[in-house]
CSV table of C-alpha atoms in Angstrom, one decimal:
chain,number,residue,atom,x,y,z
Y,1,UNK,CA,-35.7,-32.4,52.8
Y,2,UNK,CA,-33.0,-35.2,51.9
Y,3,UNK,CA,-32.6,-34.1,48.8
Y,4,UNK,CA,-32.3,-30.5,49.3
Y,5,UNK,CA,-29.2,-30.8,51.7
Y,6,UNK,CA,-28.0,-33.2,49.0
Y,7,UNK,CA,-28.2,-30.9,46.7
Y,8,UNK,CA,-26.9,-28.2,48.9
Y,9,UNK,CA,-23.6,-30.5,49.5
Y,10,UNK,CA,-23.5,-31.1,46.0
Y,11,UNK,CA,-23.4,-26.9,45.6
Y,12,UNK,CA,-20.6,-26.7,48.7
Y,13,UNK,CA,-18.4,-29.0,47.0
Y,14,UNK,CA,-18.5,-27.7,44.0
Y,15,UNK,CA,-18.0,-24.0,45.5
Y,16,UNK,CA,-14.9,-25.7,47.9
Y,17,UNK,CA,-13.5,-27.0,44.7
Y,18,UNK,CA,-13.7,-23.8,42.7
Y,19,UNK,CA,-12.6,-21.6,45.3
Y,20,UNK,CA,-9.5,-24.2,45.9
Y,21,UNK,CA,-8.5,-23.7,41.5
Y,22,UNK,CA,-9.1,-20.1,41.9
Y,23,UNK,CA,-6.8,-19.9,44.8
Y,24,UNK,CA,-3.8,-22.1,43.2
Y,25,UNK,CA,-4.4,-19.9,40.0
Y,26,UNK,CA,-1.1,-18.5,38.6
Y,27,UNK,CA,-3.1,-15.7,37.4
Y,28,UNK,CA,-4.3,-15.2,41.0
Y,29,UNK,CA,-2.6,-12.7,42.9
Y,30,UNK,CA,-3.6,-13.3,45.9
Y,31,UNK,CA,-1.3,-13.2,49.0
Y,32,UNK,CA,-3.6,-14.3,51.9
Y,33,UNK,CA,-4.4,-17.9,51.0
Y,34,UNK,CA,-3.0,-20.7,52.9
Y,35,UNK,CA,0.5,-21.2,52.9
Y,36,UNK,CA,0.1,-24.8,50.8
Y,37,UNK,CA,-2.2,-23.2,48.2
Y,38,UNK,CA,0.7,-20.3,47.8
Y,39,UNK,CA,3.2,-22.5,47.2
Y,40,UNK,CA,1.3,-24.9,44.4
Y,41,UNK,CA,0.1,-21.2,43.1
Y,42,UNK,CA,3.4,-19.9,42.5
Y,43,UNK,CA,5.2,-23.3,41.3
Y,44,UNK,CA,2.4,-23.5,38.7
Y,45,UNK,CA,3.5,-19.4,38.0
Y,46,UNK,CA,7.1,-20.6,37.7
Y,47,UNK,CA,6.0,-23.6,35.4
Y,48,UNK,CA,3.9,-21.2,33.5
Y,49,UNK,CA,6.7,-18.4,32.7
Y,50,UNK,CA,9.2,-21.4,32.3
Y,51,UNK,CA,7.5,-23.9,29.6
Y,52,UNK,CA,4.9,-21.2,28.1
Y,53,UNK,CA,7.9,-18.6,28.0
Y,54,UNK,CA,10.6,-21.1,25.6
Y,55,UNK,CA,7.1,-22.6,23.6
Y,56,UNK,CA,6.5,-18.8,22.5
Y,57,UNK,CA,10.3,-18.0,22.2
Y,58,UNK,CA,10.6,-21.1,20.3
Y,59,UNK,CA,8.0,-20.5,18.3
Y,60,UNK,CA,8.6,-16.7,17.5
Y,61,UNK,CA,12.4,-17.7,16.6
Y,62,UNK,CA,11.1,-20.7,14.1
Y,63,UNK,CA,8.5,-18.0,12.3
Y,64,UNK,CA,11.7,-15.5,12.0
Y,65,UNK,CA,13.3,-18.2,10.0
Y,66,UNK,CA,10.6,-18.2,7.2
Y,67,UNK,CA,11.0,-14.6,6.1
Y,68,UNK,CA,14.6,-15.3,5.9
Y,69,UNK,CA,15.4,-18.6,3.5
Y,70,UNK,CA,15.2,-21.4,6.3
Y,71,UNK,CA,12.4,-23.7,7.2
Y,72,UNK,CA,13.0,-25.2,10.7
Y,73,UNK,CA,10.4,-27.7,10.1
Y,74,UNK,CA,12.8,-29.4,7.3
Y,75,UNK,CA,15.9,-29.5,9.4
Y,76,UNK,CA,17.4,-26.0,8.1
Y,77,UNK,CA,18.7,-23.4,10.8
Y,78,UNK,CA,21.2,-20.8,11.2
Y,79,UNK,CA,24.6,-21.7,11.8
Y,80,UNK,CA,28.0,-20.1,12.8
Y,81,UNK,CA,27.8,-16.7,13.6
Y,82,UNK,CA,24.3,-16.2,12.9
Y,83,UNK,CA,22.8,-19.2,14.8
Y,84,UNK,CA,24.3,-17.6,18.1
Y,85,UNK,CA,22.6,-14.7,17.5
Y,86,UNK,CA,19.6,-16.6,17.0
Y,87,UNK,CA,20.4,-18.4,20.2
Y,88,UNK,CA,20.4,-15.5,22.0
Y,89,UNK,CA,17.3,-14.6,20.9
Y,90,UNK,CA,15.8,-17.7,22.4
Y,91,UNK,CA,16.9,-17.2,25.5
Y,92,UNK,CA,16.0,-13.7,25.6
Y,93,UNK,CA,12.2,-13.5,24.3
Y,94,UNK,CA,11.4,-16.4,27.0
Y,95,UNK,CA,12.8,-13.6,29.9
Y,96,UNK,CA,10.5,-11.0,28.5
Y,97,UNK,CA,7.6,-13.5,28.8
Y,98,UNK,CA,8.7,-13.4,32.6
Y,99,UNK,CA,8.8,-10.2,33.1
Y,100,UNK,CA,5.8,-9.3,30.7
Y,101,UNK,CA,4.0,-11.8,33.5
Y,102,UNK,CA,5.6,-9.9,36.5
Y,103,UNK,CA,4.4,-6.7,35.6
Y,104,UNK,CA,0.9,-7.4,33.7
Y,105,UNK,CA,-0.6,-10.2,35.3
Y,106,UNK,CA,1.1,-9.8,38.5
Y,107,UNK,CA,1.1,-6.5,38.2
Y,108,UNK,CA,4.1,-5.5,40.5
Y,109,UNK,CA,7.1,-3.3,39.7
Y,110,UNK,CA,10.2,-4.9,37.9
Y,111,UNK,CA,12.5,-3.9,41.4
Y,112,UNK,CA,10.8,-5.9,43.3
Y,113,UNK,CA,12.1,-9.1,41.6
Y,114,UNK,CA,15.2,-7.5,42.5
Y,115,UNK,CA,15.8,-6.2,38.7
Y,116,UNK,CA,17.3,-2.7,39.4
Y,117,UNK,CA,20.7,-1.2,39.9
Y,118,UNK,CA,22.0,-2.9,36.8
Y,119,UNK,CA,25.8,-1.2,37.5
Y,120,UNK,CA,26.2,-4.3,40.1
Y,121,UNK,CA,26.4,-6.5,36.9
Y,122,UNK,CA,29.9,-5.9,37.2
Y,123,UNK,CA,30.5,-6.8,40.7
Y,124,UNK,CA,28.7,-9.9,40.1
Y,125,UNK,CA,31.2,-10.6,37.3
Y,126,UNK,CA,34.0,-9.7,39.4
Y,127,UNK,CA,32.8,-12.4,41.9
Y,128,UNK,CA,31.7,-14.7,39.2
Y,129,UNK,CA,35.1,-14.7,37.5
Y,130,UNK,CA,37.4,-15.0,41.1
Y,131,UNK,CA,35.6,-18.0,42.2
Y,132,UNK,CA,35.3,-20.2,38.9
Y,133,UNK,CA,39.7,-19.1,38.6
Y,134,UNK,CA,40.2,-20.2,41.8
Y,135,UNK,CA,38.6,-23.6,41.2
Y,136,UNK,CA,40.5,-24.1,38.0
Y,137,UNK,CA,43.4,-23.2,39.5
Y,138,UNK,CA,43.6,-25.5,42.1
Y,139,UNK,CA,41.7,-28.5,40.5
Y,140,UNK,CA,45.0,-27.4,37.9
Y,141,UNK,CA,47.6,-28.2,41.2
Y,142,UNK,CA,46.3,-31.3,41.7
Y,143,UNK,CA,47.1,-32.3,38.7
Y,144,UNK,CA,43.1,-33.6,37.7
Y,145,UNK,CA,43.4,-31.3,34.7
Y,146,UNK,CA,45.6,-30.2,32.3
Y,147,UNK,CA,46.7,-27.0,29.8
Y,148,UNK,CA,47.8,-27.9,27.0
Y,149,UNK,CA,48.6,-24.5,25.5
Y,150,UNK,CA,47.0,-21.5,24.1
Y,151,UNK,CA,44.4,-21.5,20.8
Y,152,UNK,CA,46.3,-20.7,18.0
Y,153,UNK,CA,44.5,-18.6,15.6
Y,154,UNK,CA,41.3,-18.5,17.9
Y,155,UNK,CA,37.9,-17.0,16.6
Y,156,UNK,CA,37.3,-13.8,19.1
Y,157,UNK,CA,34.1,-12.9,17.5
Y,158,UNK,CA,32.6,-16.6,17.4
Y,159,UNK,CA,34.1,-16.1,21.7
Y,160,UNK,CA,32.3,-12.7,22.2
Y,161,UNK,CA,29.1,-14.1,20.6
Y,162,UNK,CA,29.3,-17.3,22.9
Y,163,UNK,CA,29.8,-14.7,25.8
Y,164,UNK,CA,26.7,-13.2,24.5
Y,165,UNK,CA,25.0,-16.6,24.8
Y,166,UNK,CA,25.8,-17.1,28.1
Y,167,UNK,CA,24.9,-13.3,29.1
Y,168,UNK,CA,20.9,-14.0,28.0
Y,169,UNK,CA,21.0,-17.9,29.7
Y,170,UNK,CA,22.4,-17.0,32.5
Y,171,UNK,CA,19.9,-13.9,32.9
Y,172,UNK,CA,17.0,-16.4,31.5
Y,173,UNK,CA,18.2,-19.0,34.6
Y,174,UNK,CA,18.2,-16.2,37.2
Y,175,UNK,CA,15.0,-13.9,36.5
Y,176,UNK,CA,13.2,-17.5,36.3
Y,177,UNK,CA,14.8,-18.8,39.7
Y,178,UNK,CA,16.0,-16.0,41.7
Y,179,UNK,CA,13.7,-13.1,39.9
Y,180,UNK,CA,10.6,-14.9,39.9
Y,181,UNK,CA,10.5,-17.9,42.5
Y,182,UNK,CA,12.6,-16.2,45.4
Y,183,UNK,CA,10.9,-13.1,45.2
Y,184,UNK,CA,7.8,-14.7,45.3
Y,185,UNK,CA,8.0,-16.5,48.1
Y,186,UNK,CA,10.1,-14.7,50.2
Y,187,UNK,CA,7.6,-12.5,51.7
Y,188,UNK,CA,5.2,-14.8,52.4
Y,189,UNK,CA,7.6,-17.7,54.0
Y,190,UNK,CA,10.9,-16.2,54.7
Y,191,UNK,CA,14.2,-16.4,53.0
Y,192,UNK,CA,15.6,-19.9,54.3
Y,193,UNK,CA,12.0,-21.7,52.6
Y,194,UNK,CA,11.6,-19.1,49.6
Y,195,UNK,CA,16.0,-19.5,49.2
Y,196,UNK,CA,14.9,-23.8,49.6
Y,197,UNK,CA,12.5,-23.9,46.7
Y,198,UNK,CA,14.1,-21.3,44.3
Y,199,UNK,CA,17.2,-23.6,44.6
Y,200,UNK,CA,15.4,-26.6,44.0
Y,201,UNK,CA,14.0,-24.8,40.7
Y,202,UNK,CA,17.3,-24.0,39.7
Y,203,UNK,CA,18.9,-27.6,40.5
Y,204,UNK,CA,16.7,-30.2,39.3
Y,205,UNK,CA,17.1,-29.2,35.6
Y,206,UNK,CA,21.0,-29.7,35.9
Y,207,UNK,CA,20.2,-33.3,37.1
Y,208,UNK,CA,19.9,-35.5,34.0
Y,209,UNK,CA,23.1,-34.1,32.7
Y,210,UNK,CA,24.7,-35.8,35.8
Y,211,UNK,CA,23.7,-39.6,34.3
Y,212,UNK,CA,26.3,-42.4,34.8
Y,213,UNK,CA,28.9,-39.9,36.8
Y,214,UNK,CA,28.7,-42.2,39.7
Y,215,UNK,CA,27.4,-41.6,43.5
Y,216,UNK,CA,30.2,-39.6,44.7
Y,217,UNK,CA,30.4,-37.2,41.7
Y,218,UNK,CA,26.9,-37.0,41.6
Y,219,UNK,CA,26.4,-36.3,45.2
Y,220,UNK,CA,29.3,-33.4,44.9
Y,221,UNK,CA,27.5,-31.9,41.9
Y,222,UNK,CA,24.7,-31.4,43.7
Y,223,UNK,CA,26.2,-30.3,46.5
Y,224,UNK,CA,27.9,-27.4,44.4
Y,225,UNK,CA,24.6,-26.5,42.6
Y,226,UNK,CA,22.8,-25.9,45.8
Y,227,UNK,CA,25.7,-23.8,47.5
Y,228,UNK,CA,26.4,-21.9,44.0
Y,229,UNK,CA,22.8,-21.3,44.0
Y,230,UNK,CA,23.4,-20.1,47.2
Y,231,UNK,CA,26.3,-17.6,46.3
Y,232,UNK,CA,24.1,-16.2,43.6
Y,233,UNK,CA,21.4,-15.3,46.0
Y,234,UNK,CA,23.0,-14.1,48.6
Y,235,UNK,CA,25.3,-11.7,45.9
Y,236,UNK,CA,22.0,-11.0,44.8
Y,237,UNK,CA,20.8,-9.8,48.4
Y,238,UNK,CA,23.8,-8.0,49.7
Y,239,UNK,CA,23.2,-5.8,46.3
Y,240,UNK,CA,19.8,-5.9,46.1
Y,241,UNK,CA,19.9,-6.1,42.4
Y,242,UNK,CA,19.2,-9.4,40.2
Y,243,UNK,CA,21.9,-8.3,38.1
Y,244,UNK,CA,25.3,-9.0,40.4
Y,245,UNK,CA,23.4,-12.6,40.0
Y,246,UNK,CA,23.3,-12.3,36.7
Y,247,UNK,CA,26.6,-10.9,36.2
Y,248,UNK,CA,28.5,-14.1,38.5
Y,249,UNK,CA,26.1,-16.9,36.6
Y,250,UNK,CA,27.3,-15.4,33.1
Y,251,UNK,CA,31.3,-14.7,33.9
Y,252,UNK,CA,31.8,-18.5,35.7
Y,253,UNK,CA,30.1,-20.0,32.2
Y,254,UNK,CA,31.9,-17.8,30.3
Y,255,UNK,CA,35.3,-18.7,31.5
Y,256,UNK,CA,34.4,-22.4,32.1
Y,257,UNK,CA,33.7,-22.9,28.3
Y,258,UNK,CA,35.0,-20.3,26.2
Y,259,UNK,CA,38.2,-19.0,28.4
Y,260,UNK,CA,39.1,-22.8,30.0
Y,261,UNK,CA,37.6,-24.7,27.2
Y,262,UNK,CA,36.3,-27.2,30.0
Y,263,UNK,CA,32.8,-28.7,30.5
Y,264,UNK,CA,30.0,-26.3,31.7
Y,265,UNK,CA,27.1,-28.2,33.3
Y,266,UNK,CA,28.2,-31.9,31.8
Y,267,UNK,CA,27.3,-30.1,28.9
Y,268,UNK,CA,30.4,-30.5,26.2
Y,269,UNK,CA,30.3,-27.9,23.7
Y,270,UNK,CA,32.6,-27.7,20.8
Y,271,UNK,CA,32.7,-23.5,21.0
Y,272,UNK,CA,35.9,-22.0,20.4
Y,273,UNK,CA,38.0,-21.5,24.0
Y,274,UNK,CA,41.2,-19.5,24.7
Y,275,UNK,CA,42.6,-21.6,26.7
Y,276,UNK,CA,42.8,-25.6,26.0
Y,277,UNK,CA,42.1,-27.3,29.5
Y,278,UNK,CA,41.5,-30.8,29.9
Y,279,UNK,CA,40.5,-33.2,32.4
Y,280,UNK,CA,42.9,-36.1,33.3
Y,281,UNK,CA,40.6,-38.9,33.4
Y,282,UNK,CA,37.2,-38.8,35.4
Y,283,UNK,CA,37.3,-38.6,39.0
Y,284,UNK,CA,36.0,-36.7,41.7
Y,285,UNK,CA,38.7,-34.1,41.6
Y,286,UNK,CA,38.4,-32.9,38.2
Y,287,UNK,CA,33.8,-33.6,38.5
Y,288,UNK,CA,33.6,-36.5,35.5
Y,289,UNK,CA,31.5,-36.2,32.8
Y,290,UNK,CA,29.8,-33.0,34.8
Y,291,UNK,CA,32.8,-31.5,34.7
Y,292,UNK,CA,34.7,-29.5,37.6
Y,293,UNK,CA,31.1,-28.1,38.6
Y,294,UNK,CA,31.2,-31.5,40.4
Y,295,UNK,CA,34.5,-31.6,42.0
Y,296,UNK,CA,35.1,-31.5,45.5
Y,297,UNK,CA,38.1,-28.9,45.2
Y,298,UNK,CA,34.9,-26.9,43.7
Y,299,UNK,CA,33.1,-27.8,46.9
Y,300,UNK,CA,35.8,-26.3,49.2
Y,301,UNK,CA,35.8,-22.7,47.3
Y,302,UNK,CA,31.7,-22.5,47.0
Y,303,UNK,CA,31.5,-23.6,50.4
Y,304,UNK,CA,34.5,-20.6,51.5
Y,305,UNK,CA,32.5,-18.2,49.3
Y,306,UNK,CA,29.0,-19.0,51.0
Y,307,UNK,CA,30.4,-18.3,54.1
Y,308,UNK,CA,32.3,-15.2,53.8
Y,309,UNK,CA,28.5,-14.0,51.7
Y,310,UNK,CA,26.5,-15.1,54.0
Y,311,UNK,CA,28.3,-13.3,57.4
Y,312,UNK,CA,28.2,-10.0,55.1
Y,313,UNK,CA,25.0,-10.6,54.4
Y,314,UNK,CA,24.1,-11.1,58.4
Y,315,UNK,CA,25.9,-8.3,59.5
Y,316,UNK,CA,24.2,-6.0,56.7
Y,317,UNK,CA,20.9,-7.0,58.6
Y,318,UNK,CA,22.4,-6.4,61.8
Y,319,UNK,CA,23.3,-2.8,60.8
Y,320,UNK,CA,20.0,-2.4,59.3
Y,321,UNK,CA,17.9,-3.7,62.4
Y,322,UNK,CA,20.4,-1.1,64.7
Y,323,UNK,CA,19.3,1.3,62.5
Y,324,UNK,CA,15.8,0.7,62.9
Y,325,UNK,CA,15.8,0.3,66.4
């Protein structure tokens, strides 16, 4: 008898424990599991379509470059105009594995990650472009940075291809963090925790390039990722459309690095820029090595632009609960 209801705890454990991997399962779809079992299920999802999405990018990119004269393996690549299109392509192929896992595996409709009405791209650029002006404009006043004249004899294609760069990253960043994380968790936990958890996604990565800024400039940087994070979402709910997101991410990178010339994401990049900006020493002003993403003059407008979003947004779902009623 002993060992019979050994054995039988032996065969509950075992069940417990395989009924506990099925349920965290990224390939699960499953809503009505415990609310700490959705969560590790859906940051294992995001983990999945992140790593496994640039690994088969990657690796799809590096077998291109066989066929055509280069062997990766030995150092050779693309460069110039061709190695941004190839860039491109490696941020593209990694958002297709997202949505490829959106639709097959979790087998629900593109618009429901939000990836409809693509003509709010341009509002999002719109809103994208105003804010990131603004903060260069007045981090400009205070004298933190400087212009020291125009490009002469600037590259526009080697400009528009960088602008096509940071069309596919930024749409890469958002299907991954608002696409797939928000809309995965908002209907389950609501859109302060789903909004809470997307953002971290989207701000931990920026992190490391924040090394040796100091506190203050490090605490102001992440202060700004959380509240841009925060714009991009809430453009992206007012619309209802991933693409306005989109469309705000890819205009403030594009005229951060290729219109200002100035430091996107403490990222320095030697692409060509209209416009030659540059920061008067490093302080918290003009954001340090991060660059203004990390200035508390950025912190005022992000914070303004929240706000003014996030009423809009709050009376939009006043209307809409009148409505209802």
């Amino acid at each position: 008898m002993k060992t019979n209801s050994i054995a039988i705890g032996k065969i509950k454990d075992q069940s417990k424990t395989g009924s506990f991997f099925k349920s965290i399962s990224p390939f699960n779809n499953r809503k009505d599991i415990p609310t700490r079992l959705f969560i590790i299920k859906n940051l294992l999802a995001y983990l999945l379509c992140n790593i496994g999405g640039m690994v088969i990018g990657t690796a799809i990119v590096v077998l291109i470059h066989y066929p055509l004269g280069k062997d990766p393996l030995k150092g050779e690549a693309f460069e110039g105009y061709a190695g941004l299109l190839f860039t491109m392509l490696n941020y593209f192929l990694p958002s297709l594995f997202v949505m490829f896992y959106w639709r097959v595996i979790g087998k629900k409709k593109l618009s429901e990650m939000y990836v409809k009405r693509g003509r709010y791209y341009f509002i999002g650029c719109f809103v994208g472009g105003v804010l990131v002006t603004l903060c260069a404009g007045l981090i400009l006043l205070t004298g933190a940075v400087k212009v020291s004249g125009l490009t002469s004899h600037p590259d526009y294609l080697a400009i528009a291809l960088n602008g096509g760069v940071w069309a596919f990253q930024s749409f890469h960043e958002e299907i991954l963090c608002r696409g797939l994380a928000f809309s995965c968790l908002k209907g389950k936990l609501g859109v302060p925790a789903a909004f809470a958890l997307s953002t971290a996604a989207f701000t931990i990565p920026h992190l490391g390039s924040m090394k040796g800024a100091g506190a203050v400039v490090t605490a102001a940087g992440i202060v700004n990722l959380v509240l841009i994070s925060a714009i991009f979402t809430l453009i992206m709910l007012l619309t209802d459309s991933l693409w306005a997101a989109c469309g705000a991410h890819f205009l403030w990178n594009f005229f951060l690095g290729n219109i200002f010339g100035l430091t996107v994401s403490g990222a320095v990049s030697e692409s060509p820029a209209l416009i030659n900006v540059e920061s008067v020493g490093r302080n918290v002003l003009n954001g340090g090595i991060f660059g203004i993403e990390a200035s508390i003059i950025t912190t005022m407008v992000l914070a303004a632009g929240t706000a003014v979003l996030f009423f809009a947004w709050r009376k939009k779902n006043m209307e809409k609960a009148t409505v209802s009623a």
